[in-house]
Amino acid sequence: MRQKVVLVTGANGEIGHGLIRYLAENTEANIVALDVVPLDKSLRDLCSSYIVGDILDQMLLGRLVVEHEIATIFHLASILSTKAEYNPETAHRINVEGTLNLLRLAVEQSQWQGTPVKFIYPSSIAAFGIPTLAEKMKAGPAKEDEWHHPTTMYGCNKLYCENLGHYYGAFYRQLAADCGTAETIDFRSIRFPGLISAETIPTGGTSDYGPEMLHAAAQGEPYACFVRPDTKIPFMVMPDAIKALVRLADAPRERISQIVYNVTSFSLSAQDIHDIVMKAFPEAQIDFEVDACRQKIVDTWPEEIDDSAARRDWDWQPDYDCDRAFNEYLIPAIRSRYQKVEMK
Ligand code: AKB
């Protein structure tokens, strides 16, 4: 008998770490982890199996479904906004063609199983593109269907994959003879703000200045923030991001009224983060050395996003406001993390 499993792609990434730990501790799920690099040792015992491989490798994906009955996919693998700009075509292949491969796998699995495979897709505030700083400053909280002209390859990929998910969930092969009766997938997507974790440091993103400032200060390393002090975007801590993914995945289908949901916790300027970090680590050396190109990217992302649809449809509510996020989660956990490293 093939085992029913939850597939997590990009398992080694920041969200992957938090999600695998949560699923292992709180559910009976058999987790199959997939990543291009060997799975972090601390996660291995939490998974029923882990596979080193590329989501562009069709043979590998083919073998996956021979061995497993995939009930849910958390498709986390992607190249983030800054890294994607260094090789946009490769980013497109991984972010879009990789997602397409998994969507096709999910549809085939749904048809075999006679029930829709759940496909949970983390999108991003990078899917928004506000044309000018002046418009950003007077825009107010962005709704899901606004500002649809992202200026990064990653943002374009995220927006397009949201739409691909919509297509595969509702219109796939719509002219086929079995149209209307063939099973499709249950695609659900979340637009995340900048994420901050105490356990991992992000790589390749443009909202990374927030977590980088904090982790550098805790390690006593100098840090040069690459955006202006007044740069403001929404953020969220990792436990809330995991909560949002799991809540959305578990929500009854009849309550889901849209394909994409914004979620947010608190919006901060780079100066606000600087001040909070300096209060916690008074010895820290943090400067501002603006990188004009990365600044331009963040200037197209909204200061605030409207998550009222998520609140209405699946009772979304973050556990951490700004004060709790820093004082009860990030600062104590990061402090103890680097103290442990020093003691080793
Ligand atoms: C990035 O900066 O690329 C990501 C994101 C906002 O999705 N953190």
Tab-separated table of C-alpha atoms and ligand atoms in Angstrom:
chain	number	residue	atom	x	y	z
A	1	MET	CA	0.000	0.000	0.000
A	2	ARG	CA	1.326	3.454	-0.882
A	3	GLN	CA	1.430	5.786	2.080
A	4	LYS	CA	-0.708	8.964	2.157
A	5	VAL	CA	1.738	11.828	2.515
A	6	VAL	CA	2.174	15.584	2.736
A	7	LEU	CA	4.821	16.761	0.271
A	8	VAL	CA	6.913	19.792	1.263
A	9	THR	CA	9.110	21.260	-1.485
A	10	GLY	CA	11.861	23.726	-0.608
A	11	ALA	CA	11.964	21.864	2.703
A	12	ASN	CA	15.309	23.319	3.756
A	13	GLY	CA	14.162	26.914	3.455
A	14	GLU	CA	12.998	29.198	6.250
A	15	ILE	CA	9.312	28.326	5.958
A	16	GLY	CA	10.166	24.638	5.413
A	17	HIS	CA	11.965	24.467	8.757
A	18	GLY	CA	9.037	25.937	10.666
A	19	LEU	CA	6.373	24.014	8.784
A	20	ILE	CA	7.991	20.575	9.065
A	21	ARG	CA	8.529	21.068	12.776
A	22	TYR	CA	4.913	22.171	13.235
A	23	LEU	CA	3.434	19.297	11.210
A	24	ALA	CA	5.610	16.725	12.990
A	25	GLU	CA	4.699	18.040	16.448
A	26	ASN	CA	1.009	18.702	15.887
A	27	THR	CA	-0.298	16.276	13.275
A	28	GLU	CA	-0.062	12.627	12.252
A	29	ALA	CA	1.084	13.598	8.759
A	30	ASN	CA	3.706	11.504	6.979
A	31	ILE	CA	5.981	14.193	5.636
A	32	VAL	CA	7.983	13.786	2.448
A	33	ALA	CA	10.564	16.561	2.176
A	34	LEU	CA	12.075	17.579	-1.151
A	35	ASP	CA	14.949	20.007	-1.623
A	36	VAL	CA	17.897	20.498	-3.976
A	37	VAL	CA	20.314	20.202	-1.051
A	38	PRO	CA	20.394	17.484	1.631
A	39	LEU	CA	17.803	18.066	4.337
A	40	ASP	CA	19.005	19.770	7.515
A	41	LYS	CA	19.903	17.022	10.014
A	42	SER	CA	17.544	18.464	12.633
A	43	LEU	CA	14.563	17.855	10.325
A	44	ARG	CA	15.377	14.351	9.115
A	45	ASP	CA	13.790	12.395	11.956
A	46	LEU	CA	10.622	14.460	11.582
A	47	CYS	CA	9.988	13.253	8.014
A	48	SER	CA	9.016	9.812	6.722
A	49	SER	CA	11.410	10.400	3.870
A	50	TYR	CA	13.510	13.145	2.360
A	51	ILE	CA	14.602	13.416	-1.212
A	52	VAL	CA	17.436	15.447	-2.665
A	53	GLY	CA	16.299	16.596	-6.071
A	54	ASP	CA	15.142	19.310	-8.394
A	55	ILE	CA	11.500	20.231	-9.022
A	56	LEU	CA	12.475	20.593	-12.691
A	57	ASP	CA	13.369	16.886	-12.815
A	58	GLN	CA	10.286	15.205	-14.307
A	59	MET	CA	11.680	11.707	-13.703
A	60	LEU	CA	12.129	12.434	-10.015
A	61	LEU	CA	8.563	13.746	-9.714
A	62	GLY	CA	7.326	10.687	-11.621
A	63	ARG	CA	9.078	8.409	-9.140
A	64	LEU	CA	7.600	10.344	-6.233
A	65	VAL	CA	4.038	9.448	-7.217
A	66	VAL	CA	4.948	5.816	-7.776
A	67	GLU	CA	5.965	5.574	-4.147
A	68	HIS	CA	3.559	7.946	-2.419
A	69	GLU	CA	-0.096	8.943	-2.421
A	70	ILE	CA	0.209	12.709	-2.156
A	71	ALA	CA	-2.749	14.256	-0.326
A	72	THR	CA	-1.378	17.766	0.244
A	73	ILE	CA	1.466	19.755	-1.283
A	74	PHE	CA	3.093	22.731	0.393
A	75	HIS	CA	5.074	24.076	-2.542
A	76	LEU	CA	7.650	26.309	-0.850
A	77	ALA	CA	10.574	26.034	-3.279
A	78	SER	CA	11.440	29.312	-4.986
A	79	ILE	CA	14.189	31.780	-5.824
A	80	LEU	CA	13.559	35.016	-3.908
A	81	SER	CA	13.411	38.551	-5.254
A	82	THR	CA	17.031	39.731	-5.043
A	83	LYS	CA	18.608	36.447	-6.141
A	84	ALA	CA	16.155	36.153	-9.023
A	85	GLU	CA	17.354	39.465	-10.492
A	86	TYR	CA	20.875	38.057	-10.961
A	87	ASN	CA	19.576	35.351	-13.298
A	88	PRO	CA	15.956	36.084	-14.156
A	89	GLU	CA	15.549	33.286	-16.705
A	90	THR	CA	16.803	30.624	-14.294
A	91	ALA	CA	14.527	32.056	-11.607
A	92	HIS	CA	11.637	31.848	-14.056
A	93	ARG	CA	12.404	28.210	-14.767
A	94	ILE	CA	12.491	27.288	-11.089
A	95	ASN	CA	9.649	29.518	-9.918
A	96	VAL	CA	7.249	28.989	-12.817
A	97	GLU	CA	8.191	25.748	-14.610
A	98	GLY	CA	8.858	24.093	-11.246
A	99	THR	CA	5.410	25.148	-10.028
A	100	LEU	CA	3.837	23.972	-13.293
A	101	ASN	CA	5.420	20.531	-12.830
A	102	LEU	CA	3.963	20.256	-9.348
A	103	LEU	CA	0.543	21.499	-10.431
A	104	ARG	CA	0.449	18.842	-13.153
A	105	LEU	CA	1.553	16.193	-10.671
A	106	ALA	CA	-1.200	17.349	-8.293
A	107	VAL	CA	-3.900	17.135	-10.984
A	108	GLU	CA	-2.794	13.645	-11.985
A	109	GLN	CA	-2.798	12.582	-8.341
A	110	SER	CA	-6.270	14.067	-7.841
A	111	GLN	CA	-7.571	12.084	-10.812
A	112	TRP	CA	-6.016	8.821	-9.589
A	113	GLN	CA	-7.281	9.326	-6.062
A	114	GLY	CA	-10.731	10.620	-7.089
A	115	THR	CA	-10.380	13.484	-4.642
A	116	PRO	CA	-8.722	16.904	-4.977
A	117	VAL	CA	-5.141	17.179	-3.819
A	118	LYS	CA	-4.644	20.305	-1.684
A	119	PHE	CA	-2.027	22.612	-3.146
A	120	ILE	CA	-0.861	25.314	-0.734
A	121	TYR	CA	1.212	28.026	-2.365
A	122	PRO	CA	3.021	30.838	-0.539
A	123	SER	CA	2.924	33.960	-2.669
A	124	SER	CA	4.313	37.311	-1.573
A	125	ILE	CA	3.898	41.074	-1.294
A	126	ALA	CA	6.341	41.050	-4.218
A	127	ALA	CA	3.293	40.290	-6.394
A	128	PHE	CA	2.339	43.951	-5.876
A	129	GLY	CA	4.017	46.726	-7.838
A	130	ILE	CA	3.199	50.315	-6.897
A	131	PRO	CA	4.590	52.559	-9.647
A	132	THR	CA	5.926	55.467	-7.558
A	133	LEU	CA	6.946	56.182	-3.987
A	134	ALA	CA	4.404	59.002	-3.804
A	135	GLU	CA	1.625	56.534	-4.708
A	136	LYS	CA	2.968	53.979	-2.230
A	137	MET	CA	2.804	56.553	0.564
A	138	LYS	CA	-0.805	57.445	-0.059
A	139	ALA	CA	-2.029	53.986	-1.174
A	140	GLY	CA	-3.374	52.661	2.160
A	141	PRO	CA	-3.646	48.905	2.781
A	142	ALA	CA	-3.384	47.045	-0.564
A	143	LYS	CA	-6.161	44.614	-1.445
A	144	GLU	CA	-5.476	41.327	-3.251
A	145	ASP	CA	-6.665	42.620	-6.626
A	146	GLU	CA	-4.736	45.914	-6.652
A	147	TRP	CA	-1.358	47.030	-8.020
A	148	HIS	CA	-0.806	44.065	-10.300
A	149	HIS	CA	2.340	45.241	-12.076
A	150	PRO	CA	5.276	43.772	-10.125
A	151	THR	CA	8.725	45.004	-11.101
A	152	THR	CA	10.770	41.905	-10.193
A	153	MET	CA	11.037	38.527	-11.897
A	154	TYR	CA	10.110	36.899	-8.570
A	155	GLY	CA	7.023	39.121	-8.233
A	156	CYS	CA	5.950	38.348	-11.812
A	157	ASN	CA	6.480	34.632	-11.135
A	158	LYS	CA	4.413	34.719	-7.935
A	159	LEU	CA	1.524	36.606	-9.554
A	160	TYR	CA	1.515	34.285	-12.568
A	161	CYS	CA	1.680	31.130	-10.434
A	162	GLU	CA	-1.303	32.336	-8.400
A	163	ASN	CA	-3.145	32.502	-11.721
A	164	LEU	CA	-1.799	29.132	-12.850
A	165	GLY	CA	-3.141	27.639	-9.632
A	166	HIS	CA	-6.521	29.177	-10.389
A	167	TYR	CA	-6.410	27.698	-13.886
A	168	TYR	CA	-5.394	24.201	-12.721
A	169	GLY	CA	-8.025	24.272	-9.984
A	170	ALA	CA	-10.954	25.373	-12.117
A	171	PHE	CA	-10.261	25.311	-15.855
A	172	TYR	CA	-7.616	22.676	-16.596
A	173	ARG	CA	-8.264	21.037	-20.013
A	174	GLN	CA	-11.638	22.769	-20.111
A	175	LEU	CA	-12.409	21.553	-23.627
A	176	ALA	CA	-11.696	17.853	-22.917
A	177	ALA	CA	-14.545	15.339	-23.223
A	178	ASP	CA	-14.511	14.660	-19.474
A	179	CYS	CA	-14.537	18.374	-18.628
A	180	GLY	CA	-16.696	19.021	-15.590
A	181	THR	CA	-16.333	15.494	-14.228
A	182	ALA	CA	-12.550	15.087	-13.968
A	183	GLU	CA	-11.075	15.820	-10.534
A	184	THR	CA	-8.907	18.933	-10.287
A	185	ILE	CA	-6.883	20.372	-7.452
A	186	ASP	CA	-7.811	22.449	-4.424
A	187	PHE	CA	-5.398	25.377	-4.874
A	188	ARG	CA	-5.007	27.968	-2.107
A	189	SER	CA	-2.473	30.741	-1.872
A	190	ILE	CA	-1.231	33.247	0.719
A	191	ARG	CA	0.534	36.529	0.015
A	192	PHE	CA	3.121	36.810	2.779
A	193	PRO	CA	4.788	40.031	3.926
A	194	GLY	CA	8.505	40.009	4.860
A	195	LEU	CA	9.059	37.057	7.208
A	196	ILE	CA	11.308	37.067	10.270
A	197	SER	CA	12.436	33.892	12.002
A	198	ALA	CA	14.546	33.420	15.121
A	199	GLU	CA	15.808	30.041	13.894
A	200	THR	CA	16.988	30.799	10.361
A	201	ILE	CA	18.410	33.718	8.369
A	202	PRO	CA	16.888	34.383	4.956
A	203	THR	CA	18.948	34.396	1.776
A	204	GLY	CA	18.220	36.079	-1.518
A	205	GLY	CA	15.260	38.242	-0.521
A	206	THR	CA	14.845	42.021	-0.554
A	207	SER	CA	12.945	42.231	2.743
A	208	ASP	CA	15.964	40.533	4.343
A	209	TYR	CA	17.265	43.768	5.912
A	210	GLY	CA	14.793	43.289	8.809
A	211	PRO	CA	15.955	39.827	9.912
A	212	GLU	CA	19.579	40.541	8.934
A	213	MET	CA	19.723	43.606	11.211
A	214	LEU	CA	18.481	41.578	14.152
A	215	HIS	CA	20.658	38.487	13.633
A	216	ALA	CA	23.790	40.610	13.028
A	217	ALA	CA	23.204	42.650	16.200
A	218	ALA	CA	22.708	39.500	18.297
A	219	GLN	CA	26.005	38.106	16.998
A	220	GLY	CA	27.869	41.374	17.669
A	221	GLU	CA	28.517	41.874	13.949
A	222	PRO	CA	28.264	45.289	12.262
A	223	TYR	CA	25.433	45.660	9.745
A	224	ALA	CA	24.754	48.087	6.919
A	225	CYS	CA	21.043	48.301	6.150
A	226	PHE	CA	20.549	48.550	2.369
A	227	VAL	CA	17.323	50.614	2.418
A	228	ARG	CA	16.496	54.143	3.630
A	229	PRO	CA	15.383	54.502	7.274
A	230	ASP	CA	11.873	55.596	6.194
A	231	THR	CA	11.286	52.448	4.085
A	232	LYS	CA	8.155	50.776	5.383
A	233	ILE	CA	6.677	47.356	4.535
A	234	PRO	CA	4.628	44.750	6.415
A	235	PHE	CA	6.342	41.959	8.369
A	236	MET	CA	5.342	38.771	10.148
A	237	VAL	CA	7.151	36.319	12.423
A	238	MET	CA	7.583	32.721	11.352
A	239	PRO	CA	5.196	31.111	13.890
A	240	ASP	CA	2.386	33.271	12.463
A	241	ALA	CA	3.387	32.396	8.895
A	242	ILE	CA	3.149	28.689	9.761
A	243	LYS	CA	-0.163	29.291	11.505
A	244	ALA	CA	-1.504	31.013	8.376
A	245	LEU	CA	-0.423	28.180	6.060
A	246	VAL	CA	-1.926	25.493	8.284
A	247	ARG	CA	-5.147	27.462	8.912
A	248	LEU	CA	-5.640	28.029	5.207
A	249	ALA	CA	-4.931	24.372	4.409
A	250	ASP	CA	-7.438	23.216	7.061
A	251	ALA	CA	-10.230	25.673	6.209
A	252	PRO	CA	-13.436	24.018	4.938
A	253	ARG	CA	-13.625	24.356	1.159
A	254	GLU	CA	-17.033	26.035	1.245
A	255	ARG	CA	-15.547	28.946	3.203
A	256	ILE	CA	-12.816	29.610	0.661
A	257	SER	CA	-14.113	32.418	-1.542
A	258	GLN	CA	-10.927	33.399	-3.359
A	259	ILE	CA	-7.695	31.909	-4.668
A	260	VAL	CA	-5.291	34.346	-3.026
A	261	TYR	CA	-5.352	35.812	0.471
A	262	ASN	CA	-3.245	38.618	1.928
A	263	VAL	CA	-2.020	38.088	5.482
A	264	THR	CA	-0.179	40.591	7.651
A	265	SER	CA	0.862	41.285	11.240
A	266	PHE	CA	2.568	44.680	11.631
A	267	SER	CA	4.193	47.289	9.396
A	268	LEU	CA	7.520	48.827	10.380
A	269	SER	CA	10.010	51.213	8.847
A	270	ALA	CA	13.677	50.243	8.712
A	271	GLN	CA	14.243	52.977	11.332
A	272	ASP	CA	11.649	51.326	13.632
A	273	ILE	CA	13.469	47.989	13.330
A	274	HIS	CA	16.799	49.742	13.944
A	275	ASP	CA	15.438	51.351	17.124
A	276	ILE	CA	13.963	48.110	18.493
A	277	VAL	CA	17.196	46.234	17.783
A	278	MET	CA	19.376	48.971	19.332
A	279	LYS	CA	17.240	48.912	22.477
A	280	ALA	CA	17.737	45.153	22.811
A	281	PHE	CA	21.423	45.160	21.787
A	282	PRO	CA	22.817	48.616	22.741
A	283	GLU	CA	26.318	47.661	21.551
A	284	ALA	CA	25.140	46.896	18.014
A	285	GLN	CA	26.646	48.809	15.085
A	286	ILE	CA	23.975	49.451	12.480
A	287	ASP	CA	24.411	51.912	9.613
A	288	PHE	CA	22.330	52.756	6.593
A	289	GLU	CA	24.107	52.294	3.242
A	290	VAL	CA	21.390	52.486	0.664
A	291	ASP	CA	21.587	50.185	-2.338
A	292	ALA	CA	19.611	52.205	-4.891
A	293	CYS	CA	18.569	49.146	-6.923
A	294	ARG	CA	17.271	47.083	-4.016
A	295	GLN	CA	15.638	50.231	-2.609
A	296	LYS	CA	13.698	50.634	-5.847
A	297	ILE	CA	12.279	47.137	-5.446
A	298	VAL	CA	11.088	47.680	-1.859
A	299	ASP	CA	9.604	51.040	-2.845
A	300	THR	CA	7.131	49.188	-5.098
A	301	TRP	CA	5.842	47.019	-2.226
A	302	PRO	CA	2.939	48.350	-0.166
A	303	GLU	CA	3.408	49.780	3.317
A	304	GLU	CA	0.361	47.875	4.492
A	305	ILE	CA	-1.849	45.124	3.162
A	306	ASP	CA	-5.513	44.421	3.766
A	307	ASP	CA	-6.065	40.906	5.124
A	308	SER	CA	-9.784	41.247	5.855
A	309	ALA	CA	-10.698	38.424	3.434
A	310	ALA	CA	-8.496	35.938	5.333
A	311	ARG	CA	-9.960	37.155	8.628
A	312	ARG	CA	-13.489	36.703	7.287
A	313	ASP	CA	-13.084	33.368	5.439
A	314	TRP	CA	-10.805	31.339	7.707
A	315	ASP	CA	-10.647	33.333	10.924
A	316	TRP	CA	-7.086	34.506	10.322
A	317	GLN	CA	-5.549	36.483	13.151
A	318	PRO	CA	-1.835	36.786	13.925
A	319	ASP	CA	-0.729	35.789	17.434
A	320	TYR	CA	2.159	38.267	17.410
A	321	ASP	CA	1.803	42.032	17.195
A	322	CYS	CA	5.037	44.032	16.966
A	323	ASP	CA	5.662	44.163	20.702
A	324	ARG	CA	5.070	40.431	21.262
A	325	ALA	CA	6.979	39.495	18.112
A	326	PHE	CA	10.184	41.166	19.277
A	327	ASN	CA	9.936	40.930	23.054
A	328	GLU	CA	8.443	37.467	23.500
A	329	TYR	CA	9.725	35.626	20.416
A	330	LEU	CA	12.539	37.124	18.333
A	331	ILE	CA	14.836	38.780	20.873
A	332	PRO	CA	14.827	36.026	23.555
A	333	ALA	CA	15.085	33.189	20.984
A	334	ILE	CA	17.840	34.861	18.960
A	335	ARG	CA	19.758	35.755	22.123
A	336	SER	CA	19.696	32.195	23.363
A	337	ARG	CA	20.533	30.831	19.908
A	338	TYR	CA	23.777	32.785	19.636
A	339	GLN	CA	24.679	32.287	23.311
A	340	LYS	CA	24.462	28.531	22.680
A	341	VAL	CA	26.690	28.897	19.633
A	342	GLU	CA	29.255	30.833	21.702
A	343	MET	CA	29.232	28.171	24.432
A	344	LYS	CA	29.927	25.310	21.946
B	1	AKB	C1	11.777	38.600	-0.694
B	1	AKB	O1	12.261	39.589	-0.148
B	1	AKB	O2	11.992	38.264	-1.858
B	1	AKB	C2	10.820	37.758	0.119
B	1	AKB	C3	9.422	38.190	-0.123
B	1	AKB	C4	8.979	39.538	0.284
B	1	AKB	O3	8.654	37.423	-0.617
B	1	AKB	N1	11.124	37.829	1.497
